[in-house]
Short mmCIF file of C-alpha atoms in Angstrom, two decimals:
data_model
loop_
_atom_site.label_atom_id
_atom_site.label_comp_id
_atom_site.label_asym_id
_atom_site.label_seq_id
_atom_site.Cartn_x
_atom_site.Cartn_y
_atom_site.Cartn_z
CA MET J 1 -35.62 -7.26 -22.93
CA ASN J 2 -32.55 -9.25 -23.84
CA ALA J 3 -30.97 -11.12 -20.93
CA LYS J 4 -27.69 -9.36 -21.55
CA GLU J 5 -29.37 -5.96 -21.29
CA ARG J 6 -31.27 -6.59 -18.09
CA PRO J 7 -30.38 -4.36 -15.17
CA ARG J 8 -27.58 -5.91 -13.14
CA GLY J 9 -27.50 -3.56 -10.17
CA LEU J 10 -25.22 -5.54 -7.91
CA HIS J 11 -22.63 -6.10 -10.64
CA GLN J 12 -22.52 -2.40 -11.40
CA ILE J 13 -22.38 -1.43 -7.75
CA ALA J 14 -19.37 -3.74 -7.39
CA LEU J 15 -17.68 -2.27 -10.47
CA ILE J 16 -18.30 1.32 -9.36
CA ALA J 17 -17.15 0.58 -5.81
CA LEU J 18 -13.86 -0.93 -7.00
CA PHE J 19 -13.36 1.90 -9.46
CA THR J 20 -13.87 4.39 -6.63
CA LEU J 21 -11.25 2.58 -4.60
CA GLY J 22 -8.85 2.35 -7.57
CA ASN J 23 -5.35 3.68 -7.12
CA THR J 24 -6.70 6.23 -4.63
CA LEU J 25 -6.06 3.56 -2.02
CA LEU J 26 -2.36 3.61 -2.90
CA ARG J 27 -1.83 7.33 -3.25
CA PHE J 28 -4.31 8.88 -0.88
CA PRO J 29 -2.72 12.29 -0.31
CA TRP J 30 -1.93 11.96 3.36
CA ALA J 31 1.02 14.32 3.18
CA ASN J 32 -1.28 17.19 2.20
CA ALA J 33 -4.26 16.05 4.20
CA ARG J 34 -2.73 15.75 7.70
CA ALA J 35 -5.14 17.08 10.34
CA GLY J 36 -7.91 17.84 7.89
CA VAL J 37 -7.95 14.34 6.47
CA THR J 38 -11.29 13.07 7.73
CA VAL J 39 -13.23 16.25 6.95
CA SER J 40 -11.58 16.47 3.49
CA PHE J 41 -12.43 12.84 2.90
CA VAL J 42 -16.13 13.31 3.67
CA LEU J 43 -16.31 16.47 1.52
CA SER J 44 -14.53 14.64 -1.31
CA ALA J 45 -16.96 11.71 -1.10
CA ILE J 46 -19.90 14.10 -1.46
CA THR J 47 -18.17 15.89 -4.34
CA ALA J 48 -17.36 12.54 -5.96
CA LEU J 49 -21.02 11.66 -5.86
CA LEU J 50 -21.97 14.96 -7.48
CA PHE J 51 -19.27 14.66 -10.14
CA GLY J 52 -20.33 11.12 -10.99
CA LEU J 53 -24.02 12.01 -11.25
CA CYS J 54 -23.36 15.16 -13.31
CA ALA J 55 -21.06 13.30 -15.72
CA SER J 56 -23.47 10.38 -16.04
CA PHE J 57 -26.58 12.48 -16.68
CA GLY J 58 -24.64 14.98 -18.77
CA ALA J 59 -23.36 12.26 -21.09
CA ALA J 60 -26.76 10.60 -21.30
CA TRP J 61 -28.45 13.90 -22.14
CA LEU J 62 -25.87 14.89 -24.75
CA TYR J 63 -25.73 11.59 -26.57
CA ARG J 64 -29.44 10.80 -26.56
CA LYS J 65 -30.21 13.47 -29.09
CA ARG J 66 -32.12 15.89 -26.91
CA VAL J 67 -30.39 18.88 -28.43
CA LYS J 68 -32.35 19.63 -31.58
CA SER J 69 -29.70 21.36 -33.68
CA LYS J 70 -27.30 18.82 -35.18
CA LYS J 71 -24.37 21.21 -35.20
CA LEU J 72 -24.98 22.25 -31.62
CA ARG J 73 -25.24 18.61 -30.57
CA LEU J 74 -22.04 17.69 -32.33
CA ALA J 75 -20.22 20.66 -30.79
CA ALA J 76 -21.52 19.78 -27.32
CA CYS J 77 -20.53 16.12 -27.75
CA VAL J 78 -17.04 17.02 -28.93
CA LEU J 79 -16.56 19.56 -26.17
CA PHE J 80 -17.72 16.98 -23.63
CA SER J 81 -15.81 14.06 -25.13
CA ILE J 82 -12.38 15.68 -25.27
CA PRO J 83 -12.09 16.46 -21.54
CA VAL J 84 -13.66 13.12 -20.61
CA CYS J 85 -11.20 11.23 -22.84
CA ALA J 86 -8.29 13.24 -21.47
CA LEU J 87 -9.34 12.43 -17.91
CA ALA J 88 -9.92 8.75 -18.74
CA PHE J 89 -6.46 8.47 -20.27
CA ARG J 90 -4.89 10.37 -17.37
CA PHE J 91 -6.45 8.02 -14.82
CA ALA J 92 -5.57 4.92 -16.87
CA VAL J 93 -1.91 6.00 -16.94
CA GLY J 94 -2.05 7.12 -13.31
CA GLY J 95 -3.62 3.87 -12.12
CA SER J 96 -1.12 1.70 -13.99
CA ARG J 97 1.86 3.80 -12.93
CA ASP J 98 0.87 3.83 -9.28
CA LEU J 99 0.39 0.07 -9.13
CA LEU J 100 3.63 -0.69 -10.97
CA LEU J 101 5.63 1.76 -8.86
CA PHE J 102 4.11 0.37 -5.71
CA LEU J 103 4.98 -3.19 -6.67
CA GLU J 104 8.46 -2.19 -7.76
CA GLN J 105 9.21 -0.33 -4.56
CA THR J 106 7.70 -2.77 -2.12
CA LEU J 107 7.46 -6.28 -3.45
CA LEU J 108 8.90 -7.11 -6.82
CA PRO J 109 11.88 -4.83 -7.48
CA GLU J 110 13.29 -7.00 -10.22
CA ARG J 111 10.15 -8.38 -11.80
CA THR J 112 8.04 -5.27 -12.31
CA GLY J 113 9.44 -4.46 -15.72
CA PRO J 114 7.85 -3.73 -19.11
CA ALA J 115 6.70 -7.35 -19.49
CA PHE J 116 4.69 -7.15 -16.29
CA ALA J 117 3.25 -3.77 -17.33
CA ALA J 118 2.33 -5.15 -20.76
CA LEU J 119 0.55 -8.14 -19.19
CA PHE J 120 -1.34 -5.89 -16.78
CA LEU J 121 -2.44 -3.50 -19.56
CA ALA J 122 -3.38 -6.39 -21.84
CA ILE J 123 -5.69 -7.82 -19.17
CA ALA J 124 -7.27 -4.38 -18.61
CA ALA J 125 -7.71 -3.88 -22.37
CA GLY J 126 -9.11 -7.39 -22.67
CA PHE J 127 -11.75 -6.67 -20.04
CA SER J 128 -12.80 -3.44 -21.71
CA ARG J 129 -12.81 -4.97 -25.19
CA ALA J 130 -14.89 -7.97 -24.20
CA GLU J 131 -18.57 -7.83 -23.38
CA ARG J 132 -19.47 -5.65 -20.41
CA ARG J 133 -20.78 -8.73 -18.67
CA GLY J 134 -17.29 -10.24 -18.39
CA MET J 135 -15.93 -7.19 -16.60
CA GLU J 136 -18.96 -6.89 -14.38
CA VAL J 137 -18.91 -10.55 -13.31
CA PHE J 138 -15.20 -10.21 -12.55
CA ALA J 139 -15.95 -7.00 -10.62
CA LEU J 140 -18.62 -8.71 -8.53
CA VAL J 141 -16.32 -11.59 -7.54
CA SER J 142 -13.49 -9.14 -6.91
CA PHE J 143 -15.74 -6.88 -4.85
CA PHE J 144 -16.56 -9.60 -2.35
CA ALA J 145 -12.91 -10.66 -2.18
CA VAL J 146 -11.80 -7.07 -1.57
CA LEU J 147 -14.58 -6.46 0.95
CA ALA J 148 -13.59 -9.59 2.87
CA ALA J 149 -9.89 -8.61 2.75
CA VAL J 150 -10.50 -5.03 3.94
CA ALA J 151 -12.83 -6.19 6.72
CA ALA J 152 -10.49 -8.99 7.87
CA LEU J 153 -7.46 -6.70 7.90
CA PHE J 154 -9.38 -4.00 9.78
CA LEU J 155 -10.57 -6.42 12.44
CA SER J 156 -7.10 -7.94 12.78
CA GLY J 157 -5.65 -4.47 13.10
CA VAL J 158 -7.90 -3.46 16.02
CA PRO J 159 -5.36 -4.53 18.70
CA GLN J 160 -2.79 -2.14 17.16
CA PHE J 161 -5.12 0.87 17.20
CA ARG J 162 -4.34 3.71 19.56
CA VAL J 163 -7.35 5.54 20.89
CA GLU J 164 -5.49 8.85 21.18
CA TYR J 165 -5.03 8.98 17.39
CA GLY J 166 -8.80 8.88 17.00
CA LYS J 167 -9.31 11.88 19.26
CA ALA J 168 -8.16 14.37 16.68
CA GLU J 169 -9.40 17.91 17.13
CA LEU J 170 -11.67 19.36 14.50
CA PRO J 171 -9.33 20.88 11.92
CA SER J 172 -9.42 24.54 11.06
CA LEU J 173 -10.97 25.74 7.82
CA ALA J 174 -7.50 26.62 6.57
CA ALA J 175 -6.30 23.02 7.16
CA VAL J 176 -9.30 21.61 5.32
CA GLY J 177 -8.84 24.12 2.52
CA ALA J 178 -5.19 23.17 2.15
CA SER J 179 -5.91 19.47 1.97
CA LEU J 180 -9.11 19.51 -0.07
CA PRO J 181 -7.74 20.11 -3.60
CA SER J 182 -5.39 17.13 -3.58
CA VAL J 183 -8.01 14.83 -2.03
CA LEU J 184 -10.55 16.02 -4.63
CA VAL J 185 -8.17 15.30 -7.50
CA GLU J 186 -7.55 11.76 -6.30
CA PHE J 187 -11.02 10.88 -5.16
CA ALA J 188 -13.65 12.99 -6.97
CA LEU J 189 -12.19 13.74 -10.40
CA PRO J 190 -12.07 10.06 -11.56
CA MET J 191 -15.85 10.01 -11.22
CA ILE J 192 -16.18 12.00 -14.45
CA PRO J 193 -14.92 9.22 -16.78
CA LEU J 194 -16.83 6.70 -14.67
CA GLY J 195 -20.08 8.64 -15.02
CA ALA J 196 -19.55 9.00 -18.76
CA TYR J 197 -18.82 5.27 -19.10
CA LEU J 198 -21.97 4.34 -17.20
CA ALA J 199 -24.14 6.60 -19.30
CA LEU J 200 -22.66 5.62 -22.65
CA ALA J 201 -22.57 1.88 -21.96
CA LYS J 202 -26.32 1.98 -21.15
CA PRO J 203 -25.72 0.07 -17.94
CA ASN J 204 -29.32 -0.21 -16.86
CA GLY J 205 -30.77 -1.32 -20.12
CA GLY J 206 -33.46 1.31 -19.67
CA GLY J 207 -33.91 0.86 -15.95
CA ARG J 208 -36.03 3.37 -14.05
CA ARG J 209 -33.43 4.57 -11.59
CA PRO J 210 -30.14 4.86 -13.42
CA TRP J 211 -28.64 6.87 -10.56
CA ARG J 212 -29.10 4.11 -8.01
CA PRO J 213 -26.08 1.89 -8.84
CA LEU J 214 -23.87 4.98 -9.11
CA VAL J 215 -24.88 6.28 -5.70
CA CYS J 216 -24.69 2.83 -4.05
CA GLY J 217 -21.37 2.06 -5.75
CA ILE J 218 -19.69 5.32 -4.78
CA LEU J 219 -20.98 4.96 -1.24
CA SER J 220 -19.71 1.35 -1.05
CA GLY J 221 -16.31 2.28 -2.48
CA GLY J 222 -16.14 5.38 -0.28
CA GLY J 223 -17.11 3.25 2.72
CA MET J 224 -14.30 0.77 2.05
CA MET J 225 -11.91 3.67 1.51
CA LEU J 226 -13.03 5.19 4.82
CA VAL J 227 -12.32 1.90 6.61
CA CYS J 228 -8.81 1.89 5.10
CA VAL J 229 -8.24 5.55 6.01
CA LEU J 230 -9.42 4.92 9.58
CA GLN J 231 -7.22 1.85 9.94
CA THR J 232 -4.18 3.84 8.82
CA LEU J 233 -5.06 6.82 10.98
CA LEU J 234 -5.69 4.78 14.13
CA THR J 235 -2.51 2.74 13.66
CA PHE J 236 -0.01 5.49 12.90
CA GLY J 237 -1.63 8.84 13.68
CA ALA J 238 -1.94 11.64 11.09
CA THR J 239 1.59 13.03 11.48
CA TYR J 240 3.55 9.81 11.04
CA THR J 241 1.20 8.64 8.31
CA ALA J 242 2.05 11.76 6.30
CA SER J 243 5.70 10.64 6.19
CA LEU J 244 4.92 7.20 4.75
CA GLN J 245 4.82 6.55 1.05
CA TYR J 246 2.16 3.84 1.10
CA PRO J 247 0.37 4.30 4.42
CA TYR J 248 -2.42 1.73 4.10
CA SER J 249 -0.04 -0.91 2.88
CA ALA J 250 2.24 -0.14 5.83
CA ALA J 251 -0.69 -0.23 8.26
CA VAL J 252 -1.76 -3.71 7.20
CA ARG J 253 1.80 -5.00 7.30
CA VAL J 254 2.00 -4.53 11.04
CA VAL J 255 -1.09 -6.66 11.47
CA SER J 256 -0.60 -10.20 12.70
CA LEU J 257 -3.33 -12.80 12.49
CA GLY J 258 -2.83 -14.65 15.75
CA ALA J 259 0.54 -15.64 17.15
CA TYR J 260 1.96 -17.28 14.04
CA ALA J 261 0.48 -15.62 10.93
CA PHE J 262 2.53 -12.45 10.64
CA ARG J 263 2.42 -9.96 7.78
CA PRO J 264 -0.57 -11.17 5.78
CA GLU J 265 0.78 -9.35 2.76
CA LEU J 266 -0.86 -11.31 -0.02
CA ILE J 267 -4.29 -10.39 1.35
CA SER J 268 -3.41 -6.71 1.39
CA TYR J 269 -2.23 -6.73 -2.24
CA LEU J 270 -5.60 -8.05 -3.39
CA PRO J 271 -7.52 -4.74 -2.98
CA ASP J 272 -4.62 -2.77 -4.52
CA PHE J 273 -4.33 -4.97 -7.59
CA LEU J 274 -8.00 -5.60 -8.31
CA ALA J 275 -9.09 -2.00 -7.74
CA CYS J 276 -6.32 -0.64 -9.99
CA LEU J 277 -7.04 -3.23 -12.68
CA LEU J 278 -10.73 -2.40 -12.80
CA ARG J 279 -10.12 1.35 -12.73
CA VAL J 280 -7.79 1.07 -15.74
CA ALA J 281 -10.25 -1.26 -17.52
CA VAL J 282 -13.14 1.16 -16.94
CA CYS J 283 -11.02 4.06 -18.22
CA PHE J 284 -10.28 2.08 -21.39
CA SER J 285 -14.00 1.31 -21.71
CA CYS J 286 -14.82 4.98 -21.28
CA LEU J 287 -12.43 5.78 -24.14
CA LYS J 288 -13.99 2.99 -26.19
CA PHE J 289 -17.55 4.28 -25.79
CA THR J 290 -16.71 7.98 -26.02
CA VAL J 291 -14.48 7.81 -29.09
CA GLY J 292 -16.59 4.96 -30.47
CA ARG J 293 -19.54 7.33 -30.79
CA PHE J 294 -17.64 9.16 -33.50
CA LEU J 295 -15.66 6.25 -34.95
CA PRO J 296 -17.94 3.20 -34.61
CA ARG J 297 -15.93 1.05 -37.03
CA VAL J 298 -12.79 1.08 -34.94
CA ARG J 299 -14.53 0.93 -31.57
CA ASN J 300 -13.23 -2.51 -30.62
CA TRP J 301 -9.67 -1.49 -31.41
CA ILE J 302 -9.72 1.46 -29.07
CA PRO J 303 -8.91 -0.48 -25.83
CA PRO J 304 -5.79 -2.18 -27.29
CA LEU J 305 -4.71 1.15 -28.76
CA ALA J 306 -5.31 2.87 -25.42
CA ALA J 307 -3.27 0.14 -23.71
CA LEU J 308 -0.45 0.69 -26.17
CA LEU J 309 -0.52 4.44 -25.63
CA THR J 310 -0.60 3.91 -21.88
CA PHE J 311 2.43 1.63 -22.15
CA VAL J 312 4.27 4.27 -24.18
CA ALA J 313 3.28 6.97 -21.70
CA LEU J 314 4.51 4.81 -18.81
CA TYR J 315 7.94 4.19 -20.24
CA LEU J 316 8.63 7.26 -22.38
CA PHE J 317 7.20 10.12 -20.33
CA MET Z 1 -13.50 -18.42 -23.06
CA LYS Z 2 -12.13 -14.88 -23.06
CA GLN Z 3 -13.40 -14.36 -19.54
CA ILE Z 4 -11.66 -17.51 -18.33
CA ALA Z 5 -8.43 -16.42 -20.02
CA PHE Z 6 -8.58 -13.01 -18.31
CA LEU Z 7 -9.40 -14.55 -14.95
CA LEU Z 8 -6.51 -16.98 -15.27
CA SER Z 9 -4.12 -14.18 -16.26
CA ALA Z 10 -5.25 -12.05 -13.33
CA ALA Z 11 -4.83 -15.03 -10.98
CA LEU Z 12 -1.36 -15.66 -12.42
CA ILE Z 13 -0.29 -12.11 -11.66
CA LEU Z 14 -1.68 -12.37 -8.14
CA LEU Z 15 0.16 -15.64 -7.54
CA SER Z 16 3.41 -14.08 -8.72
CA PHE Z 17 3.08 -11.62 -5.81
CA SER Z 18 3.61 -14.36 -3.26
CA GLY Z 19 7.38 -14.20 -3.45
CA CYS Z 20 10.03 -12.77 -1.23
CA ARG Z 21 11.03 -9.64 -3.18
CA ALA Z 22 11.83 -11.86 -6.14
CA VAL Z 23 15.23 -12.99 -4.87
CA GLU Z 24 16.46 -16.45 -4.04
CA PRO Z 25 17.68 -17.01 -0.47
CA GLU Z 26 21.11 -18.11 -1.73
CA GLU Z 27 21.61 -14.76 -3.43
CA VAL Z 28 21.15 -12.57 -0.38
CA TYR Z 29 22.09 -12.20 3.26
CA LEU Z 30 18.83 -12.13 5.21
CA ILE Z 31 19.40 -9.75 8.10
CA SER Z 32 17.75 -10.71 11.37
CA ALA Z 33 18.88 -7.76 13.49
CA LEU Z 34 20.53 -4.36 13.12
CA GLY Z 35 22.56 -2.52 15.73
CA PHE Z 36 23.44 1.18 15.80
CA ASP Z 37 26.28 2.47 17.99
CA ARG Z 38 27.60 5.98 18.30
CA VAL Z 39 31.37 5.97 17.78
CA GLU Z 40 33.88 8.81 17.93
CA ASP Z 41 33.72 9.87 14.31
CA GLY Z 42 30.20 8.83 13.43
CA VAL Z 43 28.06 5.72 13.57
CA ARG Z 44 28.77 2.00 13.62
CA LEU Z 45 26.24 -0.25 11.94
CA VAL Z 46 26.10 -3.94 12.83
CA ALA Z 47 24.00 -6.53 11.02
CA GLU Z 48 23.28 -10.02 12.33
CA VAL Z 49 22.90 -12.59 9.55
CA PRO Z 50 21.89 -16.21 10.19
CA LEU Z 51 23.37 -18.55 7.57
CA THR Z 52 22.41 -22.12 6.83
CA ARG Z 53 25.36 -24.34 5.99
CA GLU Z 54 25.19 -26.24 2.77
CA ASN Z 55 23.94 -29.83 3.18
CA GLU Z 56 23.25 -29.12 6.85
CA ALA Z 57 19.85 -27.47 6.91
CA ASP Z 58 19.53 -27.83 10.68
CA GLN Z 59 22.90 -26.22 11.38
CA MET Z 60 22.63 -22.46 11.64
CA GLU Z 61 25.66 -20.23 11.70
CA VAL Z 62 25.22 -16.60 12.76
CA ARG Z 63 27.59 -13.95 11.47
CA LEU Z 64 27.95 -10.27 12.27
CA PHE Z 65 28.79 -7.76 9.56
CA GLU Z 66 29.74 -4.26 10.55
CA GLY Z 67 30.67 -0.95 9.00
CA SER Z 68 31.42 2.55 10.24
CA GLY Z 69 30.97 5.96 8.73
CA LYS Z 70 30.10 9.55 9.42
CA SER Z 71 26.51 8.83 8.50
CA ILE Z 72 24.44 5.64 8.48
CA PRO Z 73 24.37 5.32 4.66
CA SER Z 74 28.19 5.60 4.60
CA ALA Z 75 28.39 2.97 7.37
CA LEU Z 76 26.18 0.72 5.22
CA GLU Z 77 28.44 1.25 2.22
CA ASP Z 78 31.43 0.37 4.41
CA MET Z 79 29.65 -2.80 5.51
CA LYS Z 80 28.77 -3.78 1.96
CA ASN Z 81 32.40 -3.61 0.84
CA GLY Z 82 33.63 -7.12 0.34
CA LEU Z 83 30.24 -8.79 0.72
CA ALA Z 84 29.50 -11.26 -2.03
CA ARG Z 85 25.71 -11.06 -1.73
CA GLN Z 86 23.10 -8.34 -1.44
CA LEU Z 87 21.65 -7.43 1.93
CA GLU Z 88 17.95 -8.04 2.45
CA PHE Z 89 16.30 -6.14 5.32
CA GLY Z 90 12.77 -7.48 4.92
CA HIS Z 91 13.28 -10.17 7.58
CA CYS Z 92 14.88 -7.90 10.16
CA ALA Z 93 13.04 -8.39 13.45
CA LEU Z 94 15.14 -6.28 15.80
CA ALA Z 95 16.82 -2.88 15.86
CA VAL Z 96 19.19 -2.17 18.75
CA LEU Z 97 19.86 1.45 19.66
CA GLY Z 98 23.20 1.85 21.36
CA GLU Z 99 24.20 4.57 23.78
CA GLY Z 100 24.37 7.98 22.14
CA ILE Z 101 21.81 7.24 19.44
CA GLU Z 102 19.75 10.29 20.24
CA GLU Z 103 18.25 13.38 18.68
CA GLU Z 104 19.54 13.81 15.12
CA THR Z 105 21.13 10.36 15.00
CA LEU Z 106 17.86 8.80 16.11
CA ASP Z 107 16.10 10.55 13.21
CA TRP Z 108 18.73 9.15 10.82
CA VAL Z 109 18.18 5.66 12.19
CA LEU Z 110 14.41 5.88 11.74
CA GLU Z 111 14.81 7.32 8.24
CA CYS Z 112 17.18 4.52 7.26
CA LEU Z 113 14.93 1.82 8.71
CA SER Z 114 12.13 3.20 6.56
CA GLU Z 115 14.30 3.57 3.45
CA TRP Z 116 15.73 0.05 3.73
CA GLN Z 117 12.19 -1.29 4.19
CA VAL Z 118 12.85 -2.84 7.55
CA PRO Z 119 9.40 -4.11 8.69
CA LEU Z 120 7.59 -1.47 10.71
CA SER Z 121 6.66 -4.23 13.16
CA ALA Z 122 10.32 -4.94 14.01
CA THR Z 123 11.16 -4.51 17.70
CA VAL Z 124 13.36 -1.65 18.92
CA VAL Z 125 15.43 -2.13 22.09
CA PHE Z 126 18.18 -0.26 23.87
CA SER Z 127 21.58 -1.61 24.85
CA PRO Z 128 24.68 0.28 25.97
CA ASP Z 129 26.66 -1.56 23.29
CA ALA Z 130 24.61 -2.85 20.36
CA ARG Z 131 27.49 -4.80 18.81
CA ALA Z 132 28.24 -6.59 22.06
CA LEU Z 133 24.57 -7.51 22.51
CA LEU Z 134 24.27 -8.96 19.02
CA GLY Z 135 27.67 -10.64 19.25
CA ARG Z 136 26.80 -12.38 22.48
CA GLY Z 137 24.63 -14.92 20.68
CA SER Z 138 21.24 -16.34 21.48
CA LEU Z 139 20.24 -19.05 23.93
CA SER Z 140 17.11 -20.49 22.36
CA ALA Z 141 16.29 -18.96 18.97
CA PRO Z 142 18.58 -19.17 15.92
CA ALA Z 143 19.61 -15.53 16.29
CA VAL Z 144 19.43 -12.67 18.79
CA GLY Z 145 17.18 -10.85 16.35
CA TYR Z 146 14.51 -13.49 16.79
CA GLU Z 147 15.19 -14.30 20.44
CA LEU Z 148 14.68 -10.87 22.01
CA PRO Z 149 11.23 -10.23 20.45
CA ASP Z 150 10.24 -13.72 21.66
CA ILE Z 151 11.44 -12.86 25.16
CA LEU Z 152 9.39 -9.67 25.11
CA ARG Z 153 6.33 -11.56 23.92
CA LEU Z 154 6.82 -14.08 26.71
CA ILE Z 155 7.13 -11.34 29.32
CA SER Z 156 4.09 -9.50 27.95
CA LYS Z 157 2.07 -12.68 28.20
CA SER Z 158 3.23 -13.81 31.62
CA ARG Z 159 3.46 -10.45 33.40
CA GLY Z 160 0.79 -8.55 31.50
CA VAL Z 161 3.27 -5.80 30.60
CA SER Z 162 2.71 -4.16 27.24
CA PHE Z 163 5.77 -2.87 25.39
CA ARG Z 164 5.24 -0.21 22.75
CA CYS Z 165 8.59 -0.70 21.10
CA ARG Z 166 7.98 -1.49 17.46
CA VAL Z 167 9.55 0.66 14.77
CA TYR Z 168 6.33 2.48 13.89
CA GLU Z 169 5.44 3.00 17.54
CA VAL Z 170 8.81 4.62 18.18
CA ALA Z 171 8.67 6.64 14.95
CA SER Z 172 5.13 7.91 15.57
CA SER Z 173 5.79 8.80 19.22
CA GLY Z 174 7.20 12.25 18.47
CA GLY Z 175 10.37 11.48 20.45
CA ASP Z 176 8.82 10.47 23.77
CA PHE Z 177 8.92 6.71 24.13
CA GLN Z 178 10.14 3.83 26.30
CA ILE Z 179 11.97 0.82 24.98
CA PRO Z 180 13.20 -2.35 26.72
CA ARG Z 181 16.85 -2.39 27.77
CA PHE Z 182 19.01 -5.47 27.32
CA LEU Z 183 22.54 -5.92 28.61
CA PRO Z 184 25.10 -7.91 26.65
CA ASN Z 185 26.54 -9.69 29.71
CA GLY Z 186 24.95 -12.36 31.89
CA GLU Z 187 25.27 -15.48 29.80
CA GLU Z 188 24.14 -17.73 32.64
CA VAL Z 189 20.85 -16.02 33.42
CA ALA Z 190 17.49 -17.32 32.31
CA GLU Z 191 16.04 -15.89 29.13
CA VAL Z 192 13.45 -13.59 30.67
CA ASP Z 193 16.01 -12.17 33.14
CA ARG Z 194 17.97 -10.70 30.30
CA LEU Z 195 15.58 -7.77 30.25
CA ALA Z 196 17.25 -5.07 32.34
CA GLY Z 197 14.63 -2.38 32.72
CA VAL Z 198 13.26 0.15 30.33
CA CYS Z 199 15.07 3.08 28.77
CA VAL Z 200 12.97 6.24 28.77
CA TYR Z 201 13.42 8.76 25.98
CA ARG Z 202 12.13 12.33 26.20
CA GLN Z 203 12.45 14.67 23.23
CA LYS Z 204 14.50 11.97 21.43
CA LYS Z 205 16.99 11.83 24.30
CA ALA Z 206 17.57 8.89 26.67
CA VAL Z 207 16.89 10.42 30.08
CA ARG Z 208 16.71 7.53 32.54
CA ILE Z 209 16.49 3.79 33.08
CA GLU Z 210 13.46 2.45 34.96
#
């Protein structure tokens, strides 16, 4: 087995975890979730896991020639590829838009222009165009940085927590039902392009348990997300949180590290930026591998083209 | 090589985040405190702005800008008229609620604080006359906006009293909260004695002083 094709479980777990976090961290639908937020979150995490596994195994099964009839196989691949590509593009645009809007509204109102967007998309396209190893090594380093940031901010935020916000009553079925669709869209649906990417990129190089990194990654990302949700919930309470545009970002801004280090903002931007960057890069990679199955000659040009289309979508639509 | 280039680019973007809303200090007025007073025909908004004199970095001049209007945004517009620089609220550390800032007006204040991106950790206090309190000047810190939160921190530490008076604590309270009360008079008293009780709000209405 080639060294480049050896299973790299930890790298993939890191990549999947950061993808799971993605722009969901920025736009977690608190306004719809309200009282049913925790229950909806747990249900969404389970659904995300199912979506990811189905997409991963579905793609692997379709593309590994197990359907005997050529026409049937081609039809199945096309029918599978179109929705996957549409979702990948939707989440690439969504991830970029959310990050740029967030930066424009909170931190860099005059700098977050087209040049910044172009640089961001170029980096994402670069990661997806280069060898998988480059993106995975970056993901692993980023994962530990994000994990440390989330943990440090959570621990620093403990003095601000109010116990009464944690004593929420179990929400009614109607409340969970009302909140579930929006949480599912933000949290579970992105798992479809991720699953397809993992299957098509042959991430395990023929490993025995291809589901293991996916399950561990989604659980790690979901765990980090849960920590962020809990921090927000315990700081502000569900009602006030619903009125905030970027609740987690607001929750970590009231944290002070000791008597002199107030507003550790740079730390809090790290998870937002890295998770969005890797989600967009994985979406571009998903497009590269899915479309590349049918157009192998232009495969390496798909990420730059996707970045260009994303840029156009960001500023024209 | 490609990987290094991407890593460097990503690091460059991250480093560019460590600014202060991408504006130079000379181009803006950095507000340290905001005051809201109810006046006959609407609301009066007062902003405390510490200014450093040119060539005298250690000399701080504090100025008050004010504007009135039927609503808080119109009061802000009134205040902005004639100002040469933009207003920057990201360094505001204190919001003073004057007498009569209750119910609907209190909601307006909280909405505006959120819209202007005043830090959610800024302190909220009560004073019968917000303009007078901010205009009185500070004894130890460069501005009242930085002095009163320091006083509250000092009192919390020495007396073990915990004040839940930050913007998000007031906004998430549902209208029932208590905030420290400061009086504008008493220039001779010691710093910690400037705290004159606590103003209790019930259903967004100031009901008593304790």
